[in-house]
PDB file of C-alpha atoms in Angstrom:
ATOM      1  CA  MET L   4       0.000   0.000   0.000  1.00  0.00           C
ATOM      2  CA  GLN L   5       1.415   3.355  -1.038  1.00  0.00           C
ATOM      3  CA  ILE L   6       0.981   5.991   1.683  1.00  0.00           C
ATOM      4  CA  ALA L   7       0.118   9.505   0.510  1.00  0.00           C
ATOM      5  CA  VAL L   8      -0.329  11.229   3.884  1.00  0.00           C
ATOM      6  CA  SER L   9       1.147  10.093   7.188  1.00  0.00           C
ATOM      7  CA  VAL L  10       0.721  11.535  10.692  1.00  0.00           C
ATOM      8  CA  LYS L  11       2.502  10.316  13.835  1.00  0.00           C
ATOM      9  CA  ASN L  12       1.843  11.588  17.351  1.00  0.00           C
ATOM     10  CA  LEU L  13       0.775  15.027  16.095  1.00  0.00           C
ATOM     11  CA  TYR L  14      -0.048  17.824  18.545  1.00  0.00           C
ATOM     12  CA  LYS L  15      -1.294  21.394  18.231  1.00  0.00           C
ATOM     13  CA  ILE L  16      -1.552  23.248  21.544  1.00  0.00           C
ATOM     14  CA  PHE L  17      -2.898  26.776  22.042  1.00  0.00           C
ATOM     15  CA  GLY L  18      -1.977  27.875  25.568  1.00  0.00           C
ATOM     16  CA  ASN L  19      -3.413  25.137  27.772  1.00  0.00           C
ATOM     17  CA  PHE L  20      -5.813  23.870  25.088  1.00  0.00           C
ATOM     18  CA  HIS L  21      -4.892  20.701  23.174  1.00  0.00           C
ATOM     19  CA  ALA L  22      -6.702  21.270  19.855  1.00  0.00           C
ATOM     20  CA  VAL L  23      -4.987  18.180  18.424  1.00  0.00           C
ATOM     21  CA  ASP L  24      -3.797  15.729  21.060  1.00  0.00           C
ATOM     22  CA  GLY L  25      -1.296  13.165  19.786  1.00  0.00           C
ATOM     23  CA  ILE L  26      -3.039  11.671  16.746  1.00  0.00           C
ATOM     24  CA  SER L  27      -1.616   9.148  14.251  1.00  0.00           C
ATOM     25  CA  PHE L  28      -2.993   7.802  10.951  1.00  0.00           C
ATOM     26  CA  ASP L  29      -2.047   6.990   7.339  1.00  0.00           C
ATOM     27  CA  VAL L  30      -3.902   7.821   4.123  1.00  0.00           C
ATOM     28  CA  LYS L  31      -3.635   5.459   1.157  1.00  0.00           C
ATOM     29  CA  LYS L  32      -2.770   7.046  -2.197  1.00  0.00           C
ATOM     30  CA  GLY L  33      -5.802   7.531  -4.450  1.00  0.00           C
ATOM     31  CA  SER L  34      -8.304   6.913  -1.640  1.00  0.00           C
ATOM     32  CA  ILE L  35     -11.079   9.002  -0.107  1.00  0.00           C
ATOM     33  CA  PHE L  36     -10.154   9.502   3.539  1.00  0.00           C
ATOM     34  CA  GLY L  37     -12.944  10.708   5.822  1.00  0.00           C
ATOM     35  CA  PHE L  38     -11.976  12.730   8.888  1.00  0.00           C
ATOM     36  CA  LEU L  39     -15.118  12.988  10.995  1.00  0.00           C
ATOM     37  CA  GLY L  40     -16.109  14.541  14.267  1.00  0.00           C
ATOM     38  CA  PRO L  41     -18.318  17.185  15.904  1.00  0.00           C
ATOM     39  CA  ASN L  42     -17.545  20.884  15.662  1.00  0.00           C
ATOM     40  CA  GLY L  43     -14.466  21.774  17.684  1.00  0.00           C
ATOM     41  CA  ALA L  44     -13.060  18.224  17.573  1.00  0.00           C
ATOM     42  CA  GLY L  45      -9.800  19.238  15.870  1.00  0.00           C
ATOM     43  CA  LYS L  46     -10.639  18.471  12.231  1.00  0.00           C
ATOM     44  CA  SER L  47      -9.875  21.880  10.740  1.00  0.00           C
ATOM     45  CA  THR L  48      -6.753  22.347  12.872  1.00  0.00           C
ATOM     46  CA  THR L  49      -5.380  19.043  11.584  1.00  0.00           C
ATOM     47  CA  ILE L  50      -6.139  19.818   7.955  1.00  0.00           C
ATOM     48  CA  LYS L  51      -4.478  23.232   8.251  1.00  0.00           C
ATOM     49  CA  MET L  52      -1.309  21.631   9.622  1.00  0.00           C
ATOM     50  CA  LEU L  53      -1.268  19.151   6.727  1.00  0.00           C
ATOM     51  CA  CYS L  54      -1.753  21.973   4.214  1.00  0.00           C
ATOM     52  CA  GLY L  55       1.123  24.015   5.652  1.00  0.00           C
ATOM     53  CA  LEU L  56      -1.160  26.708   7.057  1.00  0.00           C
ATOM     54  CA  LEU L  57      -0.381  25.937  10.720  1.00  0.00           C
ATOM     55  CA  THR L  58       2.846  24.682  12.290  1.00  0.00           C
ATOM     56  CA  PRO L  59       2.440  21.688  14.633  1.00  0.00           C
ATOM     57  CA  THR L  60       3.468  22.035  18.276  1.00  0.00           C
ATOM     58  CA  SER L  61       5.111  18.597  18.056  1.00  0.00           C
ATOM     59  CA  GLY L  62       4.915  15.281  16.221  1.00  0.00           C
ATOM     60  CA  GLU L  63       5.513  14.252  12.636  1.00  0.00           C
ATOM     61  CA  GLY L  64       3.564  14.488   9.414  1.00  0.00           C
ATOM     62  CA  SER L  65       4.139  14.169   5.693  1.00  0.00           C
ATOM     63  CA  VAL L  66       2.183  14.814   2.510  1.00  0.00           C
ATOM     64  CA  GLY L  67       3.577  13.075  -0.547  1.00  0.00           C
ATOM     65  CA  GLY L  68       6.782  12.452   1.362  1.00  0.00           C
ATOM     66  CA  LEU L  69       7.190  16.155   2.216  1.00  0.00           C
ATOM     67  CA  ASP L  70       7.633  17.177   5.867  1.00  0.00           C
ATOM     68  CA  ILE L  71       4.735  19.346   7.123  1.00  0.00           C
ATOM     69  CA  THR L  72       7.076  21.202   9.516  1.00  0.00           C
ATOM     70  CA  LYS L  73       9.919  21.905   7.081  1.00  0.00           C
ATOM     71  CA  GLN L  74       8.559  21.808   3.528  1.00  0.00           C
ATOM     72  CA  GLN L  75       5.311  23.739   3.819  1.00  0.00           C
ATOM     73  CA  GLU L  76       5.851  25.799   0.660  1.00  0.00           C
ATOM     74  CA  GLU L  77       6.525  22.689  -1.444  1.00  0.00           C
ATOM     75  CA  ILE L  78       3.423  20.998  -0.008  1.00  0.00           C
ATOM     76  CA  ARG L  79       1.207  23.959  -0.939  1.00  0.00           C
ATOM     77  CA  LYS L  80       2.273  23.612  -4.586  1.00  0.00           C
ATOM     78  CA  ARG L  81       1.095  20.005  -4.753  1.00  0.00           C
ATOM     79  CA  ILE L  82      -2.254  20.262  -2.966  1.00  0.00           C
ATOM     80  CA  GLY L  83      -5.677  21.719  -3.568  1.00  0.00           C
ATOM     81  CA  TYR L  84      -7.484  23.138  -0.540  1.00  0.00           C
ATOM     82  CA  MET L  85     -11.167  23.972  -0.248  1.00  0.00           C
ATOM     83  CA  SER L  86     -12.352  25.476   3.011  1.00  0.00           C
ATOM     84  CA  GLN L  87     -15.901  25.407   4.356  1.00  0.00           C
ATOM     85  CA  LYS L  88     -16.252  29.120   3.481  1.00  0.00           C
ATOM     86  CA  PHE L  89     -15.448  28.249  -0.185  1.00  0.00           C
ATOM     87  CA  SER L  90     -12.796  31.075  -0.272  1.00  0.00           C
ATOM     88  CA  LEU L  91     -14.483  32.769  -3.238  1.00  0.00           C
ATOM     89  CA  TYR L  92     -14.638  36.511  -3.849  1.00  0.00           C
ATOM     90  CA  ASP L  93     -18.267  37.625  -4.091  1.00  0.00           C
ATOM     91  CA  ASP L  94     -17.451  40.917  -5.833  1.00  0.00           C
ATOM     92  CA  LEU L  95     -15.670  39.183  -8.717  1.00  0.00           C
ATOM     93  CA  THR L  96     -17.274  37.323 -11.581  1.00  0.00           C
ATOM     94  CA  VAL L  97     -17.001  33.561 -12.001  1.00  0.00           C
ATOM     95  CA  VAL L  98     -14.162  33.763 -14.522  1.00  0.00           C
ATOM     96  CA  GLU L  99     -12.361  36.490 -12.552  1.00  0.00           C
ATOM     97  CA  ASN L 100     -12.318  34.204  -9.508  1.00  0.00           C
ATOM     98  CA  ILE L 101     -10.831  31.371 -11.571  1.00  0.00           C
ATOM     99  CA  GLU L 102      -8.230  33.694 -13.124  1.00  0.00           C
ATOM    100  CA  PHE L 103      -7.266  34.982  -9.673  1.00  0.00           C
ATOM    101  CA  PHE L 104      -6.714  31.501  -8.253  1.00  0.00           C
ATOM    102  CA  GLY L 105      -4.841  30.542 -11.400  1.00  0.00           C
ATOM    103  CA  SER L 106      -2.407  33.426 -10.842  1.00  0.00           C
ATOM    104  CA  LEU L 107      -1.872  32.287  -7.238  1.00  0.00           C
ATOM    105  CA  TYR L 108      -0.855  28.860  -8.547  1.00  0.00           C
ATOM    106  CA  GLY L 109       1.508  30.432 -11.078  1.00  0.00           C
ATOM    107  CA  LEU L 110      -0.540  29.486 -14.154  1.00  0.00           C
ATOM    108  CA  SER L 111      -0.452  31.723 -17.213  1.00  0.00           C
ATOM    109  CA  GLY L 112      -0.874  31.898 -20.977  1.00  0.00           C
ATOM    110  CA  ALA L 113      -2.471  29.147 -23.005  1.00  0.00           C
ATOM    111  CA  TYR L 114      -2.339  26.625 -20.145  1.00  0.00           C
ATOM    112  CA  LEU L 115      -4.290  28.940 -17.843  1.00  0.00           C
ATOM    113  CA  LYS L 116      -6.933  29.431 -20.559  1.00  0.00           C
ATOM    114  CA  GLU L 117      -7.173  25.651 -20.963  1.00  0.00           C
ATOM    115  CA  ARG L 118      -7.631  25.125 -17.227  1.00  0.00           C
ATOM    116  CA  ILE L 119     -10.207  27.937 -16.995  1.00  0.00           C
ATOM    117  CA  SER L 120     -12.295  26.202 -19.669  1.00  0.00           C
ATOM    118  CA  ALA L 121     -12.014  22.896 -17.788  1.00  0.00           C
ATOM    119  CA  VAL L 122     -13.133  24.469 -14.497  1.00  0.00           C
ATOM    120  CA  LEU L 123     -16.051  26.262 -16.158  1.00  0.00           C
ATOM    121  CA  GLU L 124     -17.163  22.925 -17.620  1.00  0.00           C
ATOM    122  CA  LEU L 125     -16.773  21.120 -14.282  1.00  0.00           C
ATOM    123  CA  SER L 126     -18.813  23.793 -12.484  1.00  0.00           C
ATOM    124  CA  GLU L 127     -21.347  23.943 -15.330  1.00  0.00           C
ATOM    125  CA  LEU L 128     -20.818  27.692 -15.485  1.00  0.00           C
ATOM    126  CA  THR L 129     -19.585  28.228 -19.038  1.00  0.00           C
ATOM    127  CA  GLU L 130     -22.723  30.222 -19.844  1.00  0.00           C
ATOM    128  CA  LYS L 131     -22.454  32.196 -16.594  1.00  0.00           C
ATOM    129  CA  LYS L 132     -18.744  32.990 -16.569  1.00  0.00           C
ATOM    130  CA  ASP L 133     -19.415  36.747 -16.377  1.00  0.00           C
ATOM    131  CA  VAL L 134     -21.971  36.506 -13.546  1.00  0.00           C
ATOM    132  CA  MET L 135     -21.053  37.917 -10.138  1.00  0.00           C
ATOM    133  CA  VAL L 136     -20.338  35.113  -7.668  1.00  0.00           C
ATOM    134  CA  LYS L 137     -22.473  36.690  -4.929  1.00  0.00           C
ATOM    135  CA  THR L 138     -25.585  35.977  -7.017  1.00  0.00           C
ATOM    136  CA  LEU L 139     -24.931  32.218  -7.273  1.00  0.00           C
ATOM    137  CA  PRO L 140     -26.742  29.582  -5.159  1.00  0.00           C
ATOM    138  CA  GLY L 141     -24.704  27.655  -2.579  1.00  0.00           C
ATOM    139  CA  GLY L 142     -24.474  24.436  -4.579  1.00  0.00           C
ATOM    140  CA  ILE L 143     -23.038  26.222  -7.621  1.00  0.00           C
ATOM    141  CA  LYS L 144     -20.583  28.185  -5.456  1.00  0.00           C
ATOM    142  CA  GLN L 145     -19.482  24.843  -4.046  1.00  0.00           C
ATOM    143  CA  ARG L 146     -18.713  23.433  -7.498  1.00  0.00           C
ATOM    144  CA  LEU L 147     -16.871  26.625  -8.461  1.00  0.00           C
ATOM    145  CA  ALA L 148     -14.768  26.511  -5.277  1.00  0.00           C
ATOM    146  CA  LEU L 149     -13.925  22.876  -5.986  1.00  0.00           C
ATOM    147  CA  GLY L 150     -12.950  23.782  -9.537  1.00  0.00           C
ATOM    148  CA  CYS L 151     -10.642  26.530  -8.256  1.00  0.00           C
ATOM    149  CA  ALA L 152      -9.039  24.039  -5.842  1.00  0.00           C
ATOM    150  CA  ILE L 153      -8.144  21.609  -8.665  1.00  0.00           C
ATOM    151  CA  LEU L 154      -7.211  24.306 -11.201  1.00  0.00           C
ATOM    152  CA  HIS L 155      -3.495  23.382 -11.062  1.00  0.00           C
ATOM    153  CA  LYS L 156      -4.128  19.590 -11.144  1.00  0.00           C
ATOM    154  CA  PRO L 157      -3.018  18.802  -7.568  1.00  0.00           C
ATOM    155  CA  GLU L 158      -2.001  15.329  -6.390  1.00  0.00           C
ATOM    156  CA  PHE L 159      -3.808  15.809  -3.078  1.00  0.00           C
ATOM    157  CA  LEU L 160      -7.154  17.458  -2.438  1.00  0.00           C
ATOM    158  CA  PHE L 161      -8.035  18.668   1.065  1.00  0.00           C
ATOM    159  CA  LEU L 162     -11.710  19.485   1.575  1.00  0.00           C
ATOM    160  CA  ASP L 163     -12.710  21.075   4.883  1.00  0.00           C
ATOM    161  CA  GLU L 164     -16.475  20.722   5.496  1.00  0.00           C
ATOM    162  CA  PRO L 165     -17.088  21.116   1.731  1.00  0.00           C
ATOM    163  CA  THR L 166     -20.820  20.321   1.806  1.00  0.00           C
ATOM    164  CA  SER L 167     -21.742  22.537   4.746  1.00  0.00           C
ATOM    165  CA  GLY L 168     -24.828  24.599   3.944  1.00  0.00           C
ATOM    166  CA  VAL L 169     -25.664  23.079   0.552  1.00  0.00           C
ATOM    167  CA  ASP L 170     -28.798  21.156  -0.414  1.00  0.00           C
ATOM    168  CA  PRO L 171     -28.911  17.315  -0.505  1.00  0.00           C
ATOM    169  CA  ILE L 172     -28.945  17.084  -4.317  1.00  0.00           C
ATOM    170  CA  SER L 173     -25.889  19.340  -4.621  1.00  0.00           C
ATOM    171  CA  ARG L 174     -24.208  17.268  -1.914  1.00  0.00           C
ATOM    172  CA  ARG L 175     -24.801  14.027  -3.821  1.00  0.00           C
ATOM    173  CA  ASN L 176     -23.572  15.548  -7.100  1.00  0.00           C
ATOM    174  CA  PHE L 177     -20.486  16.836  -5.310  1.00  0.00           C
ATOM    175  CA  TRP L 178     -19.617  13.346  -4.066  1.00  0.00           C
ATOM    176  CA  ASN L 179     -19.977  11.939  -7.588  1.00  0.00           C
ATOM    177  CA  ILE L 180     -17.310  14.406  -8.706  1.00  0.00           C
ATOM    178  CA  ILE L 181     -15.077  13.474  -5.767  1.00  0.00           C
ATOM    179  CA  HIS L 182     -15.273   9.771  -6.642  1.00  0.00           C
ATOM    180  CA  ASN L 183     -14.223  10.591 -10.199  1.00  0.00           C
ATOM    181  CA  PHE L 184     -11.198  12.480  -8.857  1.00  0.00           C
ATOM    182  CA  ALA L 185     -10.198   9.526  -6.671  1.00  0.00           C
ATOM    183  CA  ARG L 186     -10.489   7.138  -9.635  1.00  0.00           C
ATOM    184  CA  SER L 187      -8.078   9.393 -11.536  1.00  0.00           C
ATOM    185  CA  GLY L 188      -5.472   8.940  -8.768  1.00  0.00           C
ATOM    186  CA  ILE L 189      -6.001  12.075  -6.682  1.00  0.00           C
ATOM    187  CA  THR L 190      -5.885  11.452  -2.920  1.00  0.00           C
ATOM    188  CA  ILE L 191      -8.900  13.013  -1.209  1.00  0.00           C
ATOM    189  CA  PHE L 192      -8.839  14.101   2.444  1.00  0.00           C
ATOM    190  CA  VAL L 193     -12.264  15.330   3.521  1.00  0.00           C
ATOM    191  CA  THR L 194     -13.534  16.573   6.870  1.00  0.00           C
ATOM    192  CA  THR L 195     -17.228  16.458   7.678  1.00  0.00           C
ATOM    193  CA  HIS L 196     -19.715  16.144  10.516  1.00  0.00           C
ATOM    194  CA  TYR L 197     -22.409  14.608   8.269  1.00  0.00           C
ATOM    195  CA  MET L 198     -22.545  10.945   9.229  1.00  0.00           C
ATOM    196  CA  GLU L 199     -24.301   9.899   6.006  1.00  0.00           C
ATOM    197  CA  GLU L 200     -21.286  11.130   4.036  1.00  0.00           C
ATOM    198  CA  ALA L 201     -19.077   8.647   5.862  1.00  0.00           C
ATOM    199  CA  GLU L 202     -20.469   5.896   3.619  1.00  0.00           C
ATOM    200  CA  TYR L 203     -18.806   7.551   0.607  1.00  0.00           C
ATOM    201  CA  CYS L 204     -15.307   7.233   2.109  1.00  0.00           C
ATOM    202  CA  ASP L 205     -12.819   4.368   1.766  1.00  0.00           C
ATOM    203  CA  TYR L 206     -11.493   4.829   5.295  1.00  0.00           C
ATOM    204  CA  LEU L 207     -12.770   6.751   8.310  1.00  0.00           C
ATOM    205  CA  VAL L 208     -11.200   8.344  11.354  1.00  0.00           C
ATOM    206  CA  LEU L 209     -13.366   9.814  14.122  1.00  0.00           C
ATOM    207  CA  ILE L 210     -11.685  12.573  16.125  1.00  0.00           C
ATOM    208  CA  TYR L 211     -13.166  13.905  19.359  1.00  0.00           C
ATOM    209  CA  LYS L 212     -11.660  16.500  21.690  1.00  0.00           C
ATOM    210  CA  GLY L 213      -8.453  16.351  19.702  1.00  0.00           C
ATOM    211  CA  ARG L 214      -8.056  12.564  19.968  1.00  0.00           C
ATOM    212  CA  ILE L 215      -8.812   9.702  17.590  1.00  0.00           C
ATOM    213  CA  VAL L 216     -11.440   7.471  19.196  1.00  0.00           C
ATOM    214  CA  ILE L 217     -12.170   4.998  16.395  1.00  0.00           C
ATOM    215  CA  GLN L 218     -11.021   4.291  12.848  1.00  0.00           C
ATOM    216  CA  GLY L 219     -11.493   1.752  10.041  1.00  0.00           C
ATOM    217  CA  THR L 220     -13.377   1.181   6.787  1.00  0.00           C
ATOM    218  CA  PRO L 221     -17.167   1.769   6.905  1.00  0.00           C
ATOM    219  CA  LEU L 222     -17.720  -2.007   6.763  1.00  0.00           C
ATOM    220  CA  GLU L 223     -15.213  -2.705   9.545  1.00  0.00           C
ATOM    221  CA  LEU L 224     -16.858  -0.153  11.801  1.00  0.00           C
ATOM    222  CA  LYS L 225     -20.426  -1.315  11.146  1.00  0.00           C
ATOM    223  CA  THR L 226     -19.546  -4.960  11.777  1.00  0.00           C
ATOM    224  CA  LYS L 227     -17.454  -4.202  14.839  1.00  0.00           C
ATOM    225  CA  LYS L 228     -18.371  -6.504  17.739  1.00  0.00           C
ATOM    226  CA  LEU L 229     -20.256  -4.508  20.379  1.00  0.00           C
ATOM    227  CA  ASP L 230     -21.115  -5.301  23.975  1.00  0.00           C
ATOM    228  CA  VAL L 231     -24.483  -3.561  23.549  1.00  0.00           C
ATOM    229  CA  ASN L 232     -27.608  -4.028  21.424  1.00  0.00           C
ATOM    230  CA  ILE L 233     -29.194  -1.505  19.049  1.00  0.00           C
ATOM    231  CA  TYR L 234     -32.989  -1.317  18.696  1.00  0.00           C
ATOM    232  CA  SER L 235     -35.217   0.616  16.325  1.00  0.00           C
ATOM    233  CA  ALA L 236     -38.581   1.751  17.709  1.00  0.00           C
ATOM    234  CA  GLU L 237     -41.560   3.235  15.887  1.00  0.00           C
ATOM    235  CA  VAL L 238     -44.001   5.154  18.108  1.00  0.00           C
ATOM    236  CA  ASP L 239     -47.016   7.436  17.757  1.00  0.00           C
ATOM    237  CA  ASP L 240     -45.262  10.592  18.944  1.00  0.00           C
ATOM    238  CA  THR L 241     -41.530  10.299  18.262  1.00  0.00           C
ATOM    239  CA  PRO L 242     -40.333  13.730  19.516  1.00  0.00           C
ATOM    240  CA  GLY L 243     -42.465  13.543  22.654  1.00  0.00           C
ATOM    241  CA  PHE L 244     -41.392  10.019  23.526  1.00  0.00           C
ATOM    242  CA  TYR L 245     -37.746  10.845  22.785  1.00  0.00           C
ATOM    243  CA  SER L 246     -37.900  13.638  25.381  1.00  0.00           C
ATOM    244  CA  GLU L 247     -39.552  11.300  27.874  1.00  0.00           C
ATOM    245  CA  LEU L 248     -36.885   8.613  27.419  1.00  0.00           C
ATOM    246  CA  GLN L 249     -34.136  11.193  27.788  1.00  0.00           C
ATOM    247  CA  ARG L 250     -35.666  12.238  31.112  1.00  0.00           C
ATOM    248  CA  ARG L 251     -36.004   8.662  32.403  1.00  0.00           C
ATOM    249  CA  GLU L 252     -32.487   7.512  31.490  1.00  0.00           C
ATOM    250  CA  ASP L 253     -33.550   3.837  31.285  1.00  0.00           C
ATOM    251  CA  PHE L 254     -31.158   3.155  28.392  1.00  0.00           C
ATOM    252  CA  LEU L 255     -27.517   3.849  27.589  1.00  0.00           C
ATOM    253  CA  GLU L 256     -28.405   6.075  24.633  1.00  0.00           C
ATOM    254  CA  VAL L 257     -31.530   7.198  22.762  1.00  0.00           C
ATOM    255  CA  ASN L 258     -31.328   9.025  19.416  1.00  0.00           C
ATOM    256  CA  MET L 259     -33.839  10.171  16.815  1.00  0.00           C
ATOM    257  CA  PHE L 260     -33.482   8.894  13.233  1.00  0.00           C
ATOM    258  CA  GLY L 261     -36.232  10.650  11.311  1.00  0.00           C
ATOM    259  CA  ASP L 262     -39.524   9.124  12.523  1.00  0.00           C
ATOM    260  CA  LEU L 263     -37.744   6.341  14.411  1.00  0.00           C
ATOM    261  CA  LEU L 264     -35.857   6.050  17.676  1.00  0.00           C
ATOM    262  CA  HIS L 265     -32.565   4.209  17.982  1.00  0.00           C
ATOM    263  CA  ILE L 266     -32.099   2.770  21.452  1.00  0.00           C
ATOM    264  CA  ILE L 267     -28.808   1.441  22.771  1.00  0.00           C
ATOM    265  CA  SER L 268     -29.002  -1.012  25.669  1.00  0.00           C
ATOM    266  CA  LYS L 269     -27.188  -4.015  27.161  1.00  0.00           C
ATOM    267  CA  GLU L 270     -30.554  -5.687  27.782  1.00  0.00           C
ATOM    268  CA  ASP L 271     -32.310  -8.204  25.519  1.00  0.00           C
ATOM    269  CA  THR L 272     -35.257  -7.486  23.240  1.00  0.00           C
ATOM    270  CA  VAL L 273     -37.915  -8.669  25.714  1.00  0.00           C
ATOM    271  CA  SER L 274     -36.631  -6.434  28.532  1.00  0.00           C
ATOM    272  CA  VAL L 275     -36.265  -3.394  26.268  1.00  0.00           C
ATOM    273  CA  LYS L 276     -39.762  -3.870  24.846  1.00  0.00           C
ATOM    274  CA  GLN L 277     -41.278  -4.136  28.340  1.00  0.00           C
ATOM    275  CA  LYS L 278     -39.568  -0.935  29.472  1.00  0.00           C
ATOM    276  CA  LEU L 279     -40.639   0.929  26.329  1.00  0.00           C
ATOM    277  CA  GLU L 280     -44.264  -0.196  26.570  1.00  0.00           C
ATOM    278  CA  LYS L 281     -44.436   0.736  30.253  1.00  0.00           C
ATOM    279  CA  SER L 282     -42.950   4.199  29.577  1.00  0.00           C
ATOM    280  CA  ALA L 283     -45.222   4.756  26.573  1.00  0.00           C
ATOM    281  CA  ALA L 284     -48.369   3.813  28.486  1.00  0.00           C
ATOM    282  CA  GLU L 285     -47.539   6.276  31.249  1.00  0.00           C
ATOM    283  CA  VAL L 286     -47.473   9.202  28.782  1.00  0.00           C
ATOM    284  CA  ASN L 287     -50.376   8.016  26.572  1.00  0.00           C
ATOM    285  CA  ASN L 288     -48.060   7.005  23.740  1.00  0.00           C
ATOM    286  CA  LYS L 289     -48.015   3.737  21.816  1.00  0.00           C
ATOM    287  CA  ILE L 290     -45.205   1.466  20.583  1.00  0.00           C
ATOM    288  CA  LEU L 291     -45.997   0.506  16.983  1.00  0.00           C
ATOM    289  CA  LYS L 292     -42.899  -1.586  16.292  1.00  0.00           C
ATOM    290  CA  ILE L 293     -39.579  -2.487  17.894  1.00  0.00           C
ATOM    291  CA  GLU L 294     -36.778  -4.611  16.473  1.00  0.00           C
ATOM    292  CA  LYS L 295     -33.110  -5.291  17.039  1.00  0.00           C
ATOM    293  CA  ILE L 296     -31.016  -3.871  14.198  1.00  0.00           C
ATOM    294  CA  LEU L 297     -27.434  -3.657  12.982  1.00  0.00           C
ATOM    295  CA  PRO L 298     -25.763  -0.433  14.126  1.00  0.00           C
ATOM    296  CA  SER L 299     -25.441   2.499  11.748  1.00  0.00           C
ATOM    297  CA  LEU L 300     -22.192   4.430  11.533  1.00  0.00           C
ATOM    298  CA  GLU L 301     -23.838   7.143  13.594  1.00  0.00           C
ATOM    299  CA  ASP L 302     -24.644   4.582  16.319  1.00  0.00           C
ATOM    300  CA  ILE L 303     -21.016   3.434  16.283  1.00  0.00           C
ATOM    301  CA  PHE L 304     -19.712   6.988  16.547  1.00  0.00           C
ATOM    302  CA  VAL L 305     -22.129   7.878  19.364  1.00  0.00           C
ATOM    303  CA  LEU L 306     -20.930   4.830  21.306  1.00  0.00           C
ATOM    304  CA  ALA L 307     -17.271   5.670  20.657  1.00  0.00           C
ATOM    305  CA  ILE L 308     -17.737   9.238  21.883  1.00  0.00           C
ATOM    306  CA  ALA L 309     -19.648   8.076  24.966  1.00  0.00           C
ATOM    307  CA  ALA L 310     -16.842   5.620  25.763  1.00  0.00           C
ATOM    308  CA  GLU L 311     -14.255   8.383  25.388  1.00  0.00           C
ATOM    309  CA  ASP L 312     -16.232  10.656  27.724  1.00  0.00           C
ATOM    310  CA  ALA L 313     -16.453   7.835  30.273  1.00  0.00           C
ATOM    311  CA  ARG L 314     -12.686   7.271  30.116  1.00  0.00           C
ATOM    312  CA  SER L 315     -11.897  10.972  30.604  1.00  0.00           C
ATOM    313  CA  ARG L 316     -14.145  11.400  33.638  1.00  0.00           C
TER     314      ARG L 316
END
């Protein structure tokens, strides 16, 4: 396996705050690597260190064999970086934004014109190249920002919360483009807090409070042996019953999944059903269906975070 990005015992400390607290992982070349976690977990800090935008406090890291503490300028030439703010200039037109980013990457002449045409085609903005960016919807801005990030044909693409604030259809289209990039050999490093996007990644790392709490392929994580059971419950009043179960604390964890409840417990199906029916009857609710299910990635991550909290107490 050829390693594209490697991190060993990496720290970033601000005063007394450990934003990144001794993490280690490897990213396979040409893969889609998902770096997940809640807001404030250390995702963006890590990605900025890998992109040469922040200097680590200690530890080691490399991107394409280049040292993130000593060869930051060389790294920046070989990567594309797309932040969650998209980094576009609202008061410039579409083509002016692309030209500006092209100049930052040192592109000029006929090659720059060729790459501008390619980005306009990727973003489906050829007919709107003279439109001001501030007038574009979020999903189109997203595609334009991605196009600007790959303008210079980078070997590595770092995407920091790239789908934040865009609609579900734009999000799905975006991931189709990302998969095409990975198939062409580009290594994709993406941070997100959307659990459903984890399924699109080849490998996942969950970071929480600056530390890695779980990692593996989506299949490895979903089939991980657990010492608890996961149940799905359908009830008459899901939000109301969710609040009631939160108050009672009869189970290890209760989460809402659309119209369903996911319940995590060490007890068997009969015991869980009895508790649910008793609780529902007391608040004039009704259990329509309950069944034991395989855990979702979100269930796995919730359990991993709860275990980390328990260890740190």
